[in-house]
Coordinates of C-alpha atoms in Angstrom, one line a residue:
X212 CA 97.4 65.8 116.3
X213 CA 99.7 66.9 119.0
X214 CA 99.8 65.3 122.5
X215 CA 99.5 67.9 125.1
X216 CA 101.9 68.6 127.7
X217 CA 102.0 68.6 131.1
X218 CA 102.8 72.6 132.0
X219 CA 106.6 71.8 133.3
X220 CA 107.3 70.1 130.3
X221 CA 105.8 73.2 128.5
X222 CA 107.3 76.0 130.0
X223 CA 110.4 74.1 128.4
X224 CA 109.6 74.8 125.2
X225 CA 111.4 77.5 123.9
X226 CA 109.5 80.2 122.2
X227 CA 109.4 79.5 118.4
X228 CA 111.4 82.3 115.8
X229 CA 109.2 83.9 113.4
X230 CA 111.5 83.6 110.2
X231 CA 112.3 86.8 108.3
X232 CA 113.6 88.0 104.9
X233 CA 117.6 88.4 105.1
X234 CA 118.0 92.2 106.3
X235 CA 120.5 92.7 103.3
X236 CA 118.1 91.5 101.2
X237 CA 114.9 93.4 102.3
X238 CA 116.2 96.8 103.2
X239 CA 115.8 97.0 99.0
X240 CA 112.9 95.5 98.6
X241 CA 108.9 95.9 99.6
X242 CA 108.2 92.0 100.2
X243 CA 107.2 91.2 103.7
X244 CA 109.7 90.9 106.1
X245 CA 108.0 88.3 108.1
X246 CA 107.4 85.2 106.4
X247 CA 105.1 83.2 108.8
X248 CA 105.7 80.2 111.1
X249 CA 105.7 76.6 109.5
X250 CA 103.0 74.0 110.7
X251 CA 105.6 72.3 112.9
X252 CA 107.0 75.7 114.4
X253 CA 102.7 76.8 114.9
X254 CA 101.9 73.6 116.5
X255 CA 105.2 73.4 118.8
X256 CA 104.5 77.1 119.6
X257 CA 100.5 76.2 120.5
X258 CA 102.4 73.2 123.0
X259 CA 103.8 76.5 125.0
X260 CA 100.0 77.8 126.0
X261 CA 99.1 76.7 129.9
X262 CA 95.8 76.6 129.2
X263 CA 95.2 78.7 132.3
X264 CA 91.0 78.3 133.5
X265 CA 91.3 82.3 133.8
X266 CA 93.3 83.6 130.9
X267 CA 94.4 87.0 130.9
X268 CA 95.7 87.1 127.6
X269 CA 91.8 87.2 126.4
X270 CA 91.7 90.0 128.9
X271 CA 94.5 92.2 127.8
X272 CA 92.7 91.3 123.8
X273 CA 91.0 94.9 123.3
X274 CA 88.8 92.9 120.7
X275 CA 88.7 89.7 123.3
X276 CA 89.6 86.9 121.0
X277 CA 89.0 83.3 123.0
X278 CA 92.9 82.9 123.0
X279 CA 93.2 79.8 124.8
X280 CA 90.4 78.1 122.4
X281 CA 91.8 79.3 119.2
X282 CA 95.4 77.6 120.5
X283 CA 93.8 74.3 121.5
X284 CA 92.6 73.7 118.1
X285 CA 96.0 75.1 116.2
X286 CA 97.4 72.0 118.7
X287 CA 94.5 69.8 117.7
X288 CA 95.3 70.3 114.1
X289 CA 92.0 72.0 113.4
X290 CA 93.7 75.5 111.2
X291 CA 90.2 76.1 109.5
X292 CA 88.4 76.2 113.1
X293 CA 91.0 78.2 114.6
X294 CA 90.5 80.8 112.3
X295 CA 86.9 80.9 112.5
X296 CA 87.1 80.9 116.5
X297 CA 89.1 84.3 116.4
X298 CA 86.7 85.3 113.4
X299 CA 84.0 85.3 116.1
X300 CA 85.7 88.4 117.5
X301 CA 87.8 89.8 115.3
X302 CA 87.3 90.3 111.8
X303 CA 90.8 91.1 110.6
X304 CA 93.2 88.3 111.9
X305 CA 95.6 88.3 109.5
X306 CA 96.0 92.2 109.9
X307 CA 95.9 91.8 113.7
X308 CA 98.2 89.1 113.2
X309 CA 101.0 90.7 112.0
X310 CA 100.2 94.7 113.2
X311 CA 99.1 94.4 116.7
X312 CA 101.1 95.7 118.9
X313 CA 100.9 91.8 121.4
X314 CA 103.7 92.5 123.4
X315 CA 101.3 95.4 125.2
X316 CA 98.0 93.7 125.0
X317 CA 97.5 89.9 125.3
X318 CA 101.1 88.8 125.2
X319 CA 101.7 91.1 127.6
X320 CA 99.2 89.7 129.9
X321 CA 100.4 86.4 129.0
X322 CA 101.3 84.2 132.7
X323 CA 103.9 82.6 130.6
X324 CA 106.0 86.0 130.8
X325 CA 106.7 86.4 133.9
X326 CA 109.3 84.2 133.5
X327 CA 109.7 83.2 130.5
X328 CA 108.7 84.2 126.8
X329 CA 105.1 84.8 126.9
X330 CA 103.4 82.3 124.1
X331 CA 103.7 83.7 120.5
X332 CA 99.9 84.4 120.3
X333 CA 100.2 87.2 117.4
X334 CA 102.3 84.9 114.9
X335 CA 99.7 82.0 115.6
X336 CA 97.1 84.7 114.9
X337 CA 98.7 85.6 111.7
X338 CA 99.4 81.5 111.1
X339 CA 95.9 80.4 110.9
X340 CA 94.3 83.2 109.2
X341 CA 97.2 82.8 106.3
X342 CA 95.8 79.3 106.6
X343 CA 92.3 79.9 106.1
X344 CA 93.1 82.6 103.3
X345 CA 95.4 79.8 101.1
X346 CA 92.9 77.1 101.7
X347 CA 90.3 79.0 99.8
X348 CA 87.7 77.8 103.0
X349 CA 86.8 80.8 105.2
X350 CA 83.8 80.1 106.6
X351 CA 82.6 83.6 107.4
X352 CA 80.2 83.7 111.0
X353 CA 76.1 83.5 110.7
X354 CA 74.4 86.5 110.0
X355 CA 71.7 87.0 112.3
X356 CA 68.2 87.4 110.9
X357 CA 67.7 91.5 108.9
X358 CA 66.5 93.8 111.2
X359 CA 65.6 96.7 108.7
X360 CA 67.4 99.0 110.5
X361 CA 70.4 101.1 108.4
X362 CA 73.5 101.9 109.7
X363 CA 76.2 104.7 108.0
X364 CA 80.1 103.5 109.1
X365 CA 82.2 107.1 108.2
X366 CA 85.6 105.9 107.6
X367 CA 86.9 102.6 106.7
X368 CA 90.1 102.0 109.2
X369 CA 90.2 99.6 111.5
X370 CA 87.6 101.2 114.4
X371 CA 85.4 101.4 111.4
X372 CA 86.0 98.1 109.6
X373 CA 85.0 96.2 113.2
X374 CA 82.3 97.9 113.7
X375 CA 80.8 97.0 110.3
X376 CA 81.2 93.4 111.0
X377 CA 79.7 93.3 114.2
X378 CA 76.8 95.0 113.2
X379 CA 76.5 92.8 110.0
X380 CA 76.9 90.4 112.1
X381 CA 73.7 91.6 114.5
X382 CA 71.6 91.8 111.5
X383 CA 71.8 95.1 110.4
X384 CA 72.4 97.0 107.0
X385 CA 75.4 98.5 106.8
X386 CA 77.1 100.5 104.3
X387 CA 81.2 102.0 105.3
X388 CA 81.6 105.3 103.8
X389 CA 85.6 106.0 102.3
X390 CA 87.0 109.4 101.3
X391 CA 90.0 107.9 99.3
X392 CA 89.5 105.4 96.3
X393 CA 90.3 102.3 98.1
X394 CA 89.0 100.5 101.1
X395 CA 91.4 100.0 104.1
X396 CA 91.6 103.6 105.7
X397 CA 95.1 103.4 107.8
X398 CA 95.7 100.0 106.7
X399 CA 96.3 100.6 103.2
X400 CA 98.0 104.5 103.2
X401 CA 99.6 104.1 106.8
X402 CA 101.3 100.6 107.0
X403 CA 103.9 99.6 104.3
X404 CA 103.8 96.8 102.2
X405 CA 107.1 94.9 103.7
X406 CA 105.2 95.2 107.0
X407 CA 101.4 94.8 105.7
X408 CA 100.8 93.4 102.2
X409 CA 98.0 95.1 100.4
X410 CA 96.4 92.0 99.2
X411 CA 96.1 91.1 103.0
X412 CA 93.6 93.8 104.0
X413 CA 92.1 93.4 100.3
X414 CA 90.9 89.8 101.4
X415 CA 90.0 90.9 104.4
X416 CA 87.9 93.4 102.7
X417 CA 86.5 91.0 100.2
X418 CA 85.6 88.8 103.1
X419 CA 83.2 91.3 104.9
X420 CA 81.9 92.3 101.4
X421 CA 80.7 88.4 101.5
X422 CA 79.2 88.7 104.6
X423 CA 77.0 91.3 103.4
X424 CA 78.4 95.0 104.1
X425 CA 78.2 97.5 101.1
X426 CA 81.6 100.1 100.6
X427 CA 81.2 103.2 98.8
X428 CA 84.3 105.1 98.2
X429 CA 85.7 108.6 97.1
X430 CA 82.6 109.9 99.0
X431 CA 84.1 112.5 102.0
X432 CA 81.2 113.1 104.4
X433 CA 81.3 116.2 104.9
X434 CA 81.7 117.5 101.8
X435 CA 80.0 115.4 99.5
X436 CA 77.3 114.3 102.1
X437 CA 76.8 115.7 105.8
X438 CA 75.8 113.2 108.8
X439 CA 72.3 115.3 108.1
X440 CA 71.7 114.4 104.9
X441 CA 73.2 110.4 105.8
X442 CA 69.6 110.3 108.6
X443 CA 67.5 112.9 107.2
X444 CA 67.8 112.0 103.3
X445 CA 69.7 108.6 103.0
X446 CA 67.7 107.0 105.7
X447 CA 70.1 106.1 108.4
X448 CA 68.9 105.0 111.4
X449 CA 72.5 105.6 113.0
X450 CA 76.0 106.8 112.3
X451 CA 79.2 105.4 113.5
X452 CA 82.1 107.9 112.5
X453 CA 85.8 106.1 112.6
X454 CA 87.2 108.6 110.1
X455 CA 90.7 108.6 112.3
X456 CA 93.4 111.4 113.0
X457 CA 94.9 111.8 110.2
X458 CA 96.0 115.7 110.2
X459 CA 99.5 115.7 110.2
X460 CA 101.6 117.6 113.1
X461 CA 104.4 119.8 112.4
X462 CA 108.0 120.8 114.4
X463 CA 106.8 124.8 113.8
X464 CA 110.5 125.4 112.9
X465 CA 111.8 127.8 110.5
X466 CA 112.0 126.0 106.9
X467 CA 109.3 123.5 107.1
X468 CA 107.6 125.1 103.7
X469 CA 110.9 123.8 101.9
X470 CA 111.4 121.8 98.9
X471 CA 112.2 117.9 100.4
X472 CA 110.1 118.2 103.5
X473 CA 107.4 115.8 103.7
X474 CA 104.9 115.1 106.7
X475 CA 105.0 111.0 107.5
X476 CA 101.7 111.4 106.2
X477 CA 101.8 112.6 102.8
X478 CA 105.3 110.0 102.5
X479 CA 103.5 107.0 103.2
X480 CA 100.1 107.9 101.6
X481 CA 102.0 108.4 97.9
X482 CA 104.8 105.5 98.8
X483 CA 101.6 102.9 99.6
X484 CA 98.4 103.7 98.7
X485 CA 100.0 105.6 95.5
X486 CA 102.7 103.2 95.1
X487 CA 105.5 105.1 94.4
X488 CA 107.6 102.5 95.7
X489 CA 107.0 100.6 91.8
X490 CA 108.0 103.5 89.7
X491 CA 108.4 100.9 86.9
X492 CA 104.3 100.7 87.1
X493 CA 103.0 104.0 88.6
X494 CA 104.2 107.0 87.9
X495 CA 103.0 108.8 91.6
X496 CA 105.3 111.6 92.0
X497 CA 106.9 111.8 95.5
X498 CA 110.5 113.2 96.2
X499 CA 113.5 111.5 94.6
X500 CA 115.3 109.9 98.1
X501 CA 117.3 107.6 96.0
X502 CA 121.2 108.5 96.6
X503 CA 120.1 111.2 99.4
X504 CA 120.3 111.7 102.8
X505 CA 116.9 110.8 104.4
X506 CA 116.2 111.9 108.1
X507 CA 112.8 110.8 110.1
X508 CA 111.9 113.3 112.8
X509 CA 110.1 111.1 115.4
X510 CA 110.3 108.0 117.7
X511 CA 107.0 106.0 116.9
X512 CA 105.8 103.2 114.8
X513 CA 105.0 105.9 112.1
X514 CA 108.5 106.9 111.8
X515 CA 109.9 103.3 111.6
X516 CA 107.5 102.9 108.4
X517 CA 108.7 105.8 107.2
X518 CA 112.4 105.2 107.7
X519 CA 112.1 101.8 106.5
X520 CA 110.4 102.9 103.3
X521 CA 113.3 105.4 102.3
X522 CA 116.0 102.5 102.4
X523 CA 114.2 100.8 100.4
X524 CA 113.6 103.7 98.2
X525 CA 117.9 104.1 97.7
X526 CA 118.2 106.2 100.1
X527 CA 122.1 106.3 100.3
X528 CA 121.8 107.2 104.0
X529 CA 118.5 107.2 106.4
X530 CA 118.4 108.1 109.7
X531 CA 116.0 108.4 112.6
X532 CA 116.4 112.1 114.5
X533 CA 114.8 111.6 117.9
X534 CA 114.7 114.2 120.8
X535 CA 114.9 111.5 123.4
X536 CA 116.7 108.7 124.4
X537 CA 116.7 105.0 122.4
X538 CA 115.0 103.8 126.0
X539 CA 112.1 106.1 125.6
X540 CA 111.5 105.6 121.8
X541 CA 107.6 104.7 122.1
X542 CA 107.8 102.6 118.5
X543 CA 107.5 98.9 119.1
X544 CA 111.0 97.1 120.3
X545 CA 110.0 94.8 116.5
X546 CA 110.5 97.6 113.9
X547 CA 113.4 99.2 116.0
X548 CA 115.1 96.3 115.6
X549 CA 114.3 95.4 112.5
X550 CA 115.2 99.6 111.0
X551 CA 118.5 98.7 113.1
X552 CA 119.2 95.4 111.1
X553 CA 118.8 97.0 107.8
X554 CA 120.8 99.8 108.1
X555 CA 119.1 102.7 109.5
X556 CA 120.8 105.5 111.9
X557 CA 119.8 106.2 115.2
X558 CA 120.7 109.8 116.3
X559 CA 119.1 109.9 119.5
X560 CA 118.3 113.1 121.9
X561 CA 118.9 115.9 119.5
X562 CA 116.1 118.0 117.9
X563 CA 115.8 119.9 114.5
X564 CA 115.3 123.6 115.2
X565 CA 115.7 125.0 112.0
X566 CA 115.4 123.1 107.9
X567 CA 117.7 125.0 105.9
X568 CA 117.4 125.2 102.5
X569 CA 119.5 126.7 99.2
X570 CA 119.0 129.4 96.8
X571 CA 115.7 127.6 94.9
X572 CA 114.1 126.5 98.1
X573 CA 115.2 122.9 98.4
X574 CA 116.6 121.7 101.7
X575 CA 119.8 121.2 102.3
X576 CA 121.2 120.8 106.0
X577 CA 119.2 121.0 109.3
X578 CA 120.3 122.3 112.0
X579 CA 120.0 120.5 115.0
X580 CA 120.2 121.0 119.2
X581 CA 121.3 118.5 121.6
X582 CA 118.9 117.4 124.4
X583 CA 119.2 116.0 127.8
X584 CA 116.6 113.7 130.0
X585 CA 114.7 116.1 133.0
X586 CA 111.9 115.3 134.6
X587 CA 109.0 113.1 133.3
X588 CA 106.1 114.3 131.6
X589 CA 102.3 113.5 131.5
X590 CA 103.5 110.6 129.3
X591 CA 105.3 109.3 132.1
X592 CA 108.6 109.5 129.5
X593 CA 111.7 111.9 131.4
X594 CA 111.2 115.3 129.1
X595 CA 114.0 115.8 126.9
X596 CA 115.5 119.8 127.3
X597 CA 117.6 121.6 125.1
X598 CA 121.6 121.8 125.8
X599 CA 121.9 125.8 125.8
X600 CA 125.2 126.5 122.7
X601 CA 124.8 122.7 121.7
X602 CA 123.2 123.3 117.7
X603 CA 125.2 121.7 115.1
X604 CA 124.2 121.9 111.3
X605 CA 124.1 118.5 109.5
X606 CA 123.7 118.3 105.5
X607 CA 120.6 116.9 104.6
X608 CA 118.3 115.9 101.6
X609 CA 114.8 114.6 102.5
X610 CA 113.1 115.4 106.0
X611 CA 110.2 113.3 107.0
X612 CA 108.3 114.2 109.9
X613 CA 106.6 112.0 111.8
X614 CA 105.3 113.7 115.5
X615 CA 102.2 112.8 115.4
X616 CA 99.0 113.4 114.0
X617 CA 95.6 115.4 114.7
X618 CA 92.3 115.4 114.6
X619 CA 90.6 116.2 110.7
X620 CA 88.3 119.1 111.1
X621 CA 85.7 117.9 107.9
X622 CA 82.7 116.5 109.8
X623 CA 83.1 118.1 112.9
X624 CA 82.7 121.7 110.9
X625 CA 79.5 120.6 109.0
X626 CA 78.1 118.7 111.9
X627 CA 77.5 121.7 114.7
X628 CA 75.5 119.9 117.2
X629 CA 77.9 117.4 117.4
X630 CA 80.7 118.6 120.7
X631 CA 84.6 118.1 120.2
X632 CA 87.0 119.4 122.7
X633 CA 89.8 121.6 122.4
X634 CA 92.0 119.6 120.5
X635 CA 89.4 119.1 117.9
X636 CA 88.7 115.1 118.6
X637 CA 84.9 114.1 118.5
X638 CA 83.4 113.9 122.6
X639 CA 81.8 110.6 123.3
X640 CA 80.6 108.9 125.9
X641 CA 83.6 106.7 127.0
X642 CA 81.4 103.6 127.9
X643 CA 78.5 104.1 124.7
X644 CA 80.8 105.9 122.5
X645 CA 77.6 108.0 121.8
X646 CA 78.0 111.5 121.2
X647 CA 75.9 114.5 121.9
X648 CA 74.2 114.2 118.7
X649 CA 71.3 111.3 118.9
X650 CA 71.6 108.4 116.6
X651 CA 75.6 109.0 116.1
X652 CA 78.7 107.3 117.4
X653 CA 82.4 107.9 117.6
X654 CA 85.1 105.9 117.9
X655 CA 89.2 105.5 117.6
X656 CA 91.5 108.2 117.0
X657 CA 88.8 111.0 115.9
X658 CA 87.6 110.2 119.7
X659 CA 91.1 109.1 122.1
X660 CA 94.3 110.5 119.4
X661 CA 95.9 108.4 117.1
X662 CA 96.6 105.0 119.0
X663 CA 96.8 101.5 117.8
X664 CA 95.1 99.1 115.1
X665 CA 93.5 97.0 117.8
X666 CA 92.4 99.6 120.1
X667 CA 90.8 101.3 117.1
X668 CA 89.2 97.9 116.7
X669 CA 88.0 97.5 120.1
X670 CA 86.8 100.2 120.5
X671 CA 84.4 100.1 116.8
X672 CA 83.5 96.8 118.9
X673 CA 82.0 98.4 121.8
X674 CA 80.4 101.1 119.4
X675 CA 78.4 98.3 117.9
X676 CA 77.6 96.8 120.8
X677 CA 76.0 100.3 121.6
X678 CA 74.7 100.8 118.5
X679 CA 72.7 97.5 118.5
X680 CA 71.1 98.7 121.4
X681 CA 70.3 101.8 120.2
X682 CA 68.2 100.5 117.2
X683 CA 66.6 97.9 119.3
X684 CA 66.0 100.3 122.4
X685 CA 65.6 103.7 120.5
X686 CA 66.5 105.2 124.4
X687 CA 69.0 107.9 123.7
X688 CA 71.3 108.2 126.9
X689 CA 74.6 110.1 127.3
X690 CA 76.2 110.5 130.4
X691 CA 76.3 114.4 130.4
X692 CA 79.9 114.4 132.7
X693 CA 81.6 112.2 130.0
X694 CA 80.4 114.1 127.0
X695 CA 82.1 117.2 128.4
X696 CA 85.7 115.8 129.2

């Protein structure tokens, strides 16, 4: 066991490395980039936590994992109860653990960082959970006694997937609904392999299947059953609907119907869920990039992915188009970095305007206008403005664009006493997460736009908070000003 500290000696201490594949090496390969602290490196890194009596990390947590107590028993030597401590709260650690964007939640609130490197609270995340998984001992939480009461999950990403466990957790029967032919939602199709091996979120899977919570897949509510039937027929006391925003936005330029232009989407759903990427074993077809020119259209962590993926797809060239500056680029500060390391291009504050393509249809150049920084936006971000006679044409292969996503129409078309707003995204109640149709919840993106893993998951944590009292209440309450924002 490792003595503790006193906090100057601490504060000393600098912040352990996470090592990582060579970036030669992995900008041609799938494997994870990150390869996980060592004991020694976890246990020095745990010496760096000030064990402050009100820690804000747990507060800046959207899912609240007991920080501090998880990192006292990583220093006490006690890996198998560190991992069930954060199980208490989170029931993906070892996605969290390498996903979650820390550096904005509890990192970010860490003390430590104010002047110096806040503790390393995702990597010791990730550290115990690989722990637990390679000791063959997770001790999954205690079930509370079955209430009897049925509850329909629509949509098995991350909002979705915590949800389920808490509710599990509370007693409850619940069965996650899944349009594709795998579990995992975002986590499987989004989030590449060198970033988020599969087998990760399989385990994590198999792990809630333990604790009780039935999957169904290839059914799309909807389509092959309405939230109607799911009550009326099926016997749901409840619905939780966590199906995501996964329509894909487009530039609306001239020449996005060409031959070689892919949404981020449709590029990472064939490259991981599909696995294109082992073309040796599955024969998914997606666009040859191998030898070509690929350009990303986008800034966020969904272009990163996608950039990432077409170097290691032989991409002779890949490059990230982006109508602001490097400073504004809202992808995490990690996978810039790490895109930069293996080779990707940066062309910063330009903007396609036009895909151009050749005689059968297949693109061939874009062309492309420079931008300048105005004012800033809603976002808070300086608005990027076109440079009047600035377009230059630059030759081009594969265009991936990656601007965003929207909200999928599906079960808000079949469900018409259920409100959305003008975008399309389900309205709910931003402290219940109920919506105006009694006995069903929303949550994550379909509800607040495509954000992050963890705020997905905190906020499928609140839903089952509200949904447990739901079924043991049965008071339906909505506060009528929220449900119309």
């Amino acid at each position: 066991m490792a003595e503790p500290l006193p906090p100057k000696e601490r504060v000393k201490i600098p912040r352990q490395a996470m090592p990582e594949q060579d970036a030669d090496a992995r900008a041609r390969n799938f494997d994870e980039v990150n390869l996980g602290l060592e004991v020694v490196a976890a246990q020095c890194e745990a010496q760096r936590c000030l064990t402050c009596a009100d820690p804000k990390c747990v507060k800046g947590c959207p899912v609240g994992v007991k920080v501090r107590d998880f990192v006292e028993l990583v220093l006490a030597g006690d890996f198998l109860g560190a991992a069930s401590k954060i199980r208490e709260d989170n029931v993906l650690p070892a996605v969290t653990g390498r996903v979650c964007p820390q550096e904005n939640q509890c990192e970010g609130a860490c003390i430590m960082g104010k002047r110096f490197d806040s503790l390393a609270i995702g990597n010791l995340e990730r550290f115990v959970a690989d722990y637990e998984r390679e000791s063959g001992q997770v001790a999954l939480p205690q079930r509370a006694p079955l209430t009897g009461k049925k509850v329909a999950i629509v949509g098995s990403g991350p909002a979705g997937l915590s949800c389920a466990g808490d509710l599990c957790l509370r007693g409850h029967d619940v069965t996650v609904f899944e349009a594709l032919h795998e579990i995992g939602g975002v986590l499987l199709y989004g989030i590449p392999e060198f970033r988020l091996p599969k087998d990760i979120v399989r385990q994590e899977i198999d792990n809630m299947r333990a604790m009780g919570i039935e999957f169904q897949t290839n059914v799309v509510v909807g389509k092959t059953v309405t939230i109607d039937e799911l009550m009326q027929e099926e016997g749901f006391d409840a619905v939780f609907v966590a199906t995501g925003a996964g329509l894909p936005r487009f530039l609306d330029i001239p020449g996005e119907h060409l031959g070689g232009v892919y949404s981020a989407n449709e590029f990472l759903t064939r490259v991981n869920l599909m696995k294109a990427y082992d073309s040796s074993h599955y024969d998914s077809p997606i666009y040859q990039c191998r030898d070509r020119h690929v350009a990303v259209i986008g800034g966020g962590n969904t272009a990163m992915d996608s950039v990432r993926s077409a170097m290691r797809l032989g991409a002779a060239k890949a490059s990230i188009i982006y109508r602001r500056s490097m400073e504004e680029m809202p992808a995490r500060q990690e996978e810039v970095h790490h895109a930069q390391d293996e080779g990707v291009q940066f062309l910063d504050l330009h903007n396609p305007v036009e895909f151009i393509g050749d005689e059968q249809g297949i693109l061939k150049s874009v062309r492309l206008v420079k931008m300048a920084l105005g004012e800033p936006d809603e976002s808070g971000r300086r608005r990027p403005v076109a440079i009047e006679g600035s377009e230059i044409e630059m030759p081009l292969d594969v265009a991936i664009v990656a601007v965003g996503t929207g909200a999928n129409p599906l079960v808000q078309s079949t469900t018409p006493d259920m409100k959305t707003n003008r975008w399309g995204y389900i309205q709910a109640d931003e402290e219940s997460l109920r919506t105006s149709k009694v006995g069903v919840f929303a949550g994550g993106d379909i509800v607040s736009g495509a954000a992050t893993v963890i705020l997905a998951m905190g906020a499928g944590r609140t839903a089952a908070s509200s949904i447990d009292d739901y079924l043991q209440t049965g008071v339906w309450e909505t506060d009528p000003a929220a449900a119309e924002s």
